[in-house]
């Protein structure tokens, strides 16, 4: 049967369009079912195995991180970090805490002692300056145990021991030597205990640094075992280590400040003792002049 050329061309184009539509439809169905198809309709090659293994590896990593994070101390307060620290770091912290307690104990005890000694020294110095002789000064001060009382007793004892000497020229030198020894002994007694403050102030930072270094070593070992560098895993151990340095500074800084304050206060106290010693020597000189005056008068009469 004869067909016109125009109808034949239209028929051919319709068949080609239907074939293309079928290809697109089959491709869409294949992607919808998870099996991509090629242009020729053949099934595509299977996906690589690495894509299938990536999801289990990621899940395992998350599980490992969660397990490592679950073992972290939830209490990051100073007490919680102390309890979670290693035994060596705990021992360092306890030692530094005891050093801090010793510092404040010495501060309270020495402050009371120094304040009382200064008050007595001021009262004794006023009495010595108002007295006209050694005997009057001894009666004014009384028998209270003070450095001024020790000064008077030493000078009076030296005067009695030198009473039979043919000359009294060396009496003042011998009495001054005794007073210097008493003054030095009183200064050493007042400085007692301050050496502990100096030791704490100079060594506490290094002891705290030792605890920090040890704690960081332990933290790095824990990081190596957990096989993660996540900050949530690393930070608590480092914070525990740095706490040792913080406690060392807390113990050292007050110790240094208190030691310097005591050094200045004790220096002022020793100056008061020097004034009292000078006042006693003046009284001795007056008594010597009074004893020498009758002798000179009797010699002039002869």
GROMACS .gro file of C-alpha atoms in nm:
model
  302
    1UNK     CA    1   0.000   0.000   0.000
    2UNK     CA    2   0.138   0.341  -0.096
    3UNK     CA    3   0.191   0.600   0.182
    4UNK     CA    4   0.274   0.960   0.123
    5UNK     CA    5   0.628   1.069   0.220
    6UNK     CA    6   0.499   1.317   0.474
    7UNK     CA    7   0.308   1.050   0.666
    8UNK     CA    8   0.612   0.824   0.661
    9UNK     CA    9   0.833   1.093   0.819
   10UNK     CA   10   0.576   1.168   1.086
   11UNK     CA   11   0.546   0.799   1.167
   12UNK     CA   12   0.924   0.766   1.202
   13UNK     CA   13   0.945   1.065   1.435
   14UNK     CA   14   0.665   0.927   1.656
   15UNK     CA   15   0.842   0.596   1.694
   16UNK     CA   16   1.170   0.772   1.793
   17UNK     CA   17   0.991   0.988   2.048
   18UNK     CA   18   0.820   0.687   2.204
   19UNK     CA   19   1.154   0.505   2.229
   20UNK     CA   20   1.318   0.802   2.402
   21UNK     CA   21   1.030   0.832   2.645
   22UNK     CA   22   1.060   0.465   2.729
   23UNK     CA   23   1.430   0.504   2.797
   24UNK     CA   24   1.376   0.799   3.032
   25UNK     CA   25   1.098   0.615   3.213
   26UNK     CA   26   1.309   0.305   3.266
   27UNK     CA   27   1.599   0.519   3.394
   28UNK     CA   28   1.376   0.696   3.645
   29UNK     CA   29   1.234   0.370   3.773
   30UNK     CA   30   1.585   0.234   3.812
   31UNK     CA   31   1.699   0.530   4.022
   32UNK     CA   32   1.383   0.511   4.229
   33UNK     CA   33   1.460   0.145   4.309
   34UNK     CA   34   1.827   0.224   4.392
   35UNK     CA   35   1.966   0.057   4.073
   36UNK     CA   36   2.085   0.325   3.831
   37UNK     CA   37   2.069   0.232   3.464
   38UNK     CA   38   2.292   0.333   3.175
   39UNK     CA   39   2.179   0.497   2.856
   40UNK     CA   40   2.157   0.161   2.698
   41UNK     CA   41   1.928   0.027   2.974
   42UNK     CA   42   2.194  -0.201   3.123
   43UNK     CA   43   2.241  -0.195   3.506
   44UNK     CA   44   2.528   0.026   3.634
   45UNK     CA   45   2.830  -0.107   3.817
   46UNK     CA   46   2.786  -0.154   4.196
   47UNK     CA   47   2.904   0.129   4.428
   48UNK     CA   48   3.252   0.099   4.579
   49UNK     CA   49   3.284  -0.090   4.906
   50UNK     CA   50   3.450   0.208   5.084
   51UNK     CA   51   3.120   0.396   5.088
   52UNK     CA   52   2.958   0.105   5.264
   53UNK     CA   53   3.238   0.082   5.523
   54UNK     CA   54   3.255   0.458   5.597
   55UNK     CA   55   2.935   0.464   5.797
   56UNK     CA   56   3.036   0.183   6.041
   57UNK     CA   57   3.380   0.346   6.095
   58UNK     CA   58   3.222   0.683   6.175
   59UNK     CA   59   2.976   0.520   6.414
   60UNK     CA   60   3.259   0.334   6.588
   61UNK     CA   61   3.455   0.660   6.627
   62UNK     CA   62   3.155   0.832   6.782
   63UNK     CA   63   3.101   0.541   7.019
   64UNK     CA   64   3.470   0.551   7.124
   65UNK     CA   65   3.455   0.927   7.186
   66UNK     CA   66   3.136   0.888   7.386
   67UNK     CA   67   3.294   0.614   7.598
   68UNK     CA   68   3.602   0.829   7.662
   69UNK     CA   69   3.392   1.132   7.749
   70UNK     CA   70   3.175   0.927   7.984
   71UNK     CA   71   3.479   0.855   8.202
   72UNK     CA   72   3.561   1.225   8.250
   73UNK     CA   73   3.500   1.382   8.592
   74UNK     CA   74   3.180   1.578   8.585
   75UNK     CA   75   3.285   1.792   8.884
   76UNK     CA   76   3.544   2.044   8.763
   77UNK     CA   77   3.549   2.239   9.089
   78UNK     CA   78   3.884   2.258   9.276
   79UNK     CA   79   3.776   1.980   9.511
   80UNK     CA   80   3.654   1.763   9.223
   81UNK     CA   81   3.979   1.811   9.032
   82UNK     CA   82   4.176   1.730   9.347
   83UNK     CA   83   3.986   1.404   9.393
   84UNK     CA   84   4.037   1.311   9.026
   85UNK     CA   85   4.412   1.389   9.026
   86UNK     CA   86   4.685   1.127   9.046
   87UNK     CA   87   4.827   1.031   9.388
   88UNK     CA   88   5.152   1.220   9.328
   89UNK     CA   89   4.968   1.541   9.237
   90UNK     CA   90   4.739   1.496   9.537
   91UNK     CA   91   5.043   1.463   9.766
   92UNK     CA   92   5.190   1.782   9.620
   93UNK     CA   93   4.863   1.969   9.673
   94UNK     CA   94   4.833   1.847  10.032
   95UNK     CA   95   5.191   1.954  10.108
   96UNK     CA   96   5.131   2.299   9.962
   97UNK     CA   97   4.807   2.334  10.157
   98UNK     CA   98   4.990   2.249  10.480
   99UNK     CA   99   5.258   2.505  10.391
  100UNK     CA  100   4.989   2.768  10.346
  101UNK     CA  101   4.839   2.679  10.685
  102UNK     CA  102   5.185   2.708  10.845
  103UNK     CA  103   5.233   3.048  10.683
  104UNK     CA  104   4.915   3.194  10.828
  105UNK     CA  105   4.978   3.032  11.167
  106UNK     CA  106   5.321   3.193  11.189
  107UNK     CA  107   5.172   3.522  11.075
  108UNK     CA  108   4.915   3.528  11.355
  109UNK     CA  109   5.151   3.408  11.629
  110UNK     CA  110   5.442   3.631  11.529
  111UNK     CA  111   5.218   3.936  11.484
  112UNK     CA  112   5.089   3.903  11.840
  113UNK     CA  113   5.438   3.843  11.977
  114UNK     CA  114   5.591   4.137  11.791
  115UNK     CA  115   5.309   4.373  11.883
  116UNK     CA  116   5.343   4.286  12.251
  117UNK     CA  117   5.723   4.322  12.243
  118UNK     CA  118   5.704   4.663  12.075
  119UNK     CA  119   5.453   4.787  12.329
  120UNK     CA  120   5.677   4.680  12.619
  121UNK     CA  121   5.983   4.831  12.452
  122UNK     CA  122   5.811   5.168  12.417
  123UNK     CA  123   5.705   5.166  12.782
  124UNK     CA  124   6.053   5.063  12.900
  125UNK     CA  125   6.221   5.328  12.687
  126UNK     CA  126   5.996   5.598  12.833
  127UNK     CA  127   6.083   5.483  13.187
  128UNK     CA  128   6.457   5.479  13.112
  129UNK     CA  129   6.449   5.828  12.969
  130UNK     CA  130   6.270   5.965  13.276
  131UNK     CA  131   6.499   5.793  13.530
  132UNK     CA  132   6.802   5.973  13.675
  133UNK     CA  133   7.001   5.667  13.784
  134UNK     CA  134   7.025   5.294  13.730
  135UNK     CA  135   6.860   5.225  14.064
  136UNK     CA  136   6.567   5.451  13.986
  137UNK     CA  137   6.527   5.295  13.641
  138UNK     CA  138   6.524   4.945  13.790
  139UNK     CA  139   6.257   5.047  14.038
  140UNK     CA  140   6.051   5.210  13.764
  141UNK     CA  141   6.059   4.915  13.526
  142UNK     CA  142   6.015   4.650  13.794
  143UNK     CA  143   6.092   4.282  13.764
  144UNK     CA  144   5.899   4.216  13.443
  145UNK     CA  145   6.096   4.005  13.200
  146UNK     CA  146   6.180   4.249  12.920
  147UNK     CA  147   6.496   4.336  12.725
  148UNK     CA  148   6.521   4.664  12.920
  149UNK     CA  149   6.526   4.468  13.246
  150UNK     CA  150   6.802   4.248  13.105
  151UNK     CA  151   6.996   4.559  13.005
  152UNK     CA  152   6.975   4.705  13.356
  153UNK     CA  153   7.073   4.381  13.526
  154UNK     CA  154   7.372   4.334  13.297
  155UNK     CA  155   7.500   4.688  13.355
  156UNK     CA  156   7.448   4.676  13.732
  157UNK     CA  157   7.622   4.337  13.749
  158UNK     CA  158   7.918   4.470  13.551
  159UNK     CA  159   7.937   4.777  13.777
  160UNK     CA  160   7.948   4.558  14.087
  161UNK     CA  161   8.213   4.333  13.937
  162UNK     CA  162   8.425   4.636  13.845
  163UNK     CA  163   8.382   4.812  14.180
  164UNK     CA  164   8.725   4.703  14.304
  165UNK     CA  165   8.901   4.803  13.983
  166UNK     CA  166   9.156   5.082  14.025
  167UNK     CA  167   9.014   5.262  13.724
  168UNK     CA  168   8.660   5.287  13.588
  169UNK     CA  169   8.764   5.383  13.237
  170UNK     CA  170   8.687   5.043  13.086
  171UNK     CA  171   8.351   5.000  13.258
  172UNK     CA  172   8.143   5.156  12.984
  173UNK     CA  173   8.309   4.943  12.714
  174UNK     CA  174   8.251   4.624  12.909
  175UNK     CA  175   7.889   4.720  12.978
  176UNK     CA  176   7.832   4.809  12.610
  177UNK     CA  177   7.966   4.468  12.509
  178UNK     CA  178   7.713   4.297  12.734
  179UNK     CA  179   7.428   4.509  12.599
  180UNK     CA  180   7.521   4.428  12.239
  181UNK     CA  181   7.504   4.056  12.311
  182UNK     CA  182   7.164   4.090  12.478
  183UNK     CA  183   7.033   4.298  12.188
  184UNK     CA  184   7.157   4.047  11.929
  185UNK     CA  185   7.004   3.756  12.120
  186UNK     CA  186   6.668   3.934  12.140
  187UNK     CA  187   6.677   4.004  11.767
  188UNK     CA  188   6.748   3.638  11.692
  189UNK     CA  189   6.465   3.532  11.919
  190UNK     CA  190   6.223   3.760  11.741
  191UNK     CA  191   6.336   3.635  11.398
  192UNK     CA  192   6.267   3.276  11.501
  193UNK     CA  193   6.007   3.119  11.271
  194UNK     CA  194   6.045   3.365  10.986
  195UNK     CA  195   6.292   3.136  10.813
  196UNK     CA  196   6.005   2.897  10.744
  197UNK     CA  197   5.827   3.176  10.559
  198UNK     CA  198   6.135   3.238  10.345
  199UNK     CA  199   6.162   2.867  10.263
  200UNK     CA  200   5.795   2.840  10.169
  201UNK     CA  201   5.811   3.152   9.956
  202UNK     CA  202   6.113   3.029   9.761
  203UNK     CA  203   6.023   2.661   9.715
  204UNK     CA  204   5.642   2.646   9.692
  205UNK     CA  205   5.623   2.761   9.325
  206UNK     CA  206   5.871   2.495   9.219
  207UNK     CA  207   5.689   2.224   9.415
  208UNK     CA  208   5.366   2.328   9.244
  209UNK     CA  209   5.544   2.323   8.907
  210UNK     CA  210   5.659   1.968   8.977
  211UNK     CA  211   5.298   1.867   9.041
  212UNK     CA  212   5.193   2.034   8.716
  213UNK     CA  213   5.460   1.858   8.511
  214UNK     CA  214   5.368   1.524   8.664
  215UNK     CA  215   4.998   1.582   8.603
  216UNK     CA  216   5.055   1.677   8.239
  217UNK     CA  217   5.262   1.361   8.190
  218UNK     CA  218   4.974   1.154   8.327
  219UNK     CA  219   4.731   1.343   8.103
  220UNK     CA  220   4.940   1.272   7.793
  221UNK     CA  221   4.952   0.905   7.882
  222UNK     CA  222   4.573   0.907   7.913
  223UNK     CA  223   4.543   1.082   7.576
  224UNK     CA  224   4.760   0.816   7.414
  225UNK     CA  225   4.548   0.538   7.563
  226UNK     CA  226   4.218   0.699   7.460
  227UNK     CA  227   4.353   0.766   7.108
  228UNK     CA  228   4.179   1.100   7.082
  229UNK     CA  229   4.282   1.463   7.101
  230UNK     CA  230   3.934   1.594   7.166
  231UNK     CA  231   3.939   1.896   7.397
  232UNK     CA  232   3.675   1.743   7.621
  233UNK     CA  233   3.914   1.456   7.693
  234UNK     CA  234   4.236   1.659   7.721
  235UNK     CA  235   4.119   1.964   7.919
  236UNK     CA  236   4.025   1.805   8.257
  237UNK     CA  237   4.363   1.639   8.306
  238UNK     CA  238   4.554   1.954   8.220
  239UNK     CA  239   4.328   2.157   8.450
  240UNK     CA  240   4.404   1.918   8.737
  241UNK     CA  241   4.777   1.959   8.670
  242UNK     CA  242   4.759   2.339   8.660
  243UNK     CA  243   4.572   2.338   8.990
  244UNK     CA  244   4.897   2.231   9.160
  245UNK     CA  245   5.077   2.540   9.031
  246UNK     CA  246   4.788   2.760   9.144
  247UNK     CA  247   4.805   2.618   9.497
  248UNK     CA  248   5.183   2.668   9.497
  249UNK     CA  249   5.140   3.035   9.414
  250UNK     CA  250   4.869   3.071   9.677
  251UNK     CA  251   5.115   2.935   9.934
  252UNK     CA  252   5.421   3.128   9.812
  253UNK     CA  253   5.291   3.482   9.754
  254UNK     CA  254   5.155   3.541  10.107
  255UNK     CA  255   5.468   3.384  10.257
  256UNK     CA  256   5.696   3.628  10.074
  257UNK     CA  257   5.480   3.930  10.159
  258UNK     CA  258   5.453   3.831  10.527
  259UNK     CA  259   5.827   3.764  10.553
  260UNK     CA  260   5.913   4.107  10.414
  261UNK     CA  261   5.665   4.270  10.650
  262UNK     CA  262   5.815   4.091  10.949
  263UNK     CA  263   6.166   4.188  10.840
  264UNK     CA  264   6.070   4.555  10.846
  265UNK     CA  265   5.884   4.526  11.176
  266UNK     CA  266   6.166   4.340  11.347
  267UNK     CA  267   6.410   4.600  11.217
  268UNK     CA  268   6.202   4.868  11.389
  269UNK     CA  269   6.192   4.661  11.707
  270UNK     CA  270   6.570   4.626  11.707
  271UNK     CA  271   6.597   5.003  11.669
  272UNK     CA  272   6.388   5.037  11.986
  273UNK     CA  273   6.624   4.798  12.162
  274UNK     CA  274   6.917   5.009  12.048
  275UNK     CA  275   6.755   5.319  12.194
  276UNK     CA  276   6.697   5.140  12.525
  277UNK     CA  277   7.058   5.019  12.532
  278UNK     CA  278   7.183   5.373  12.472
  279UNK     CA  279   6.958   5.503  12.751
  280UNK     CA  280   7.102   5.249  12.996
  281UNK     CA  281   7.458   5.347  12.902
  282UNK     CA  282   7.373   5.711  12.966
  283UNK     CA  283   7.243   5.621  13.312
  284UNK     CA  284   7.566   5.431  13.380
  285UNK     CA  285   7.771   5.729  13.271
  286UNK     CA  286   7.576   5.954  13.509
  287UNK     CA  287   7.630   5.718  13.800
  288UNK     CA  288   8.002   5.702  13.724
  289UNK     CA  289   8.022   6.080  13.719
  290UNK     CA  290   7.839   6.105  14.051
  291UNK     CA  291   8.081   5.859  14.211
  292UNK     CA  292   8.378   6.036  14.062
  293UNK     CA  293   8.267   6.379  14.183
  294UNK     CA  294   8.318   6.309  14.558
  295UNK     CA  295   8.660   6.162  14.482
  296UNK     CA  296   8.765   6.470  14.289
  297UNK     CA  297   8.638   6.698  14.567
  298UNK     CA  298   8.828   6.502  14.832
  299UNK     CA  299   9.145   6.512  14.625
  300UNK     CA  300   9.108   6.887  14.580
  301UNK     CA  301   9.063   6.929  14.956
  302UNK     CA  302   9.383   6.739  15.021
   0.00000   0.00000   0.00000
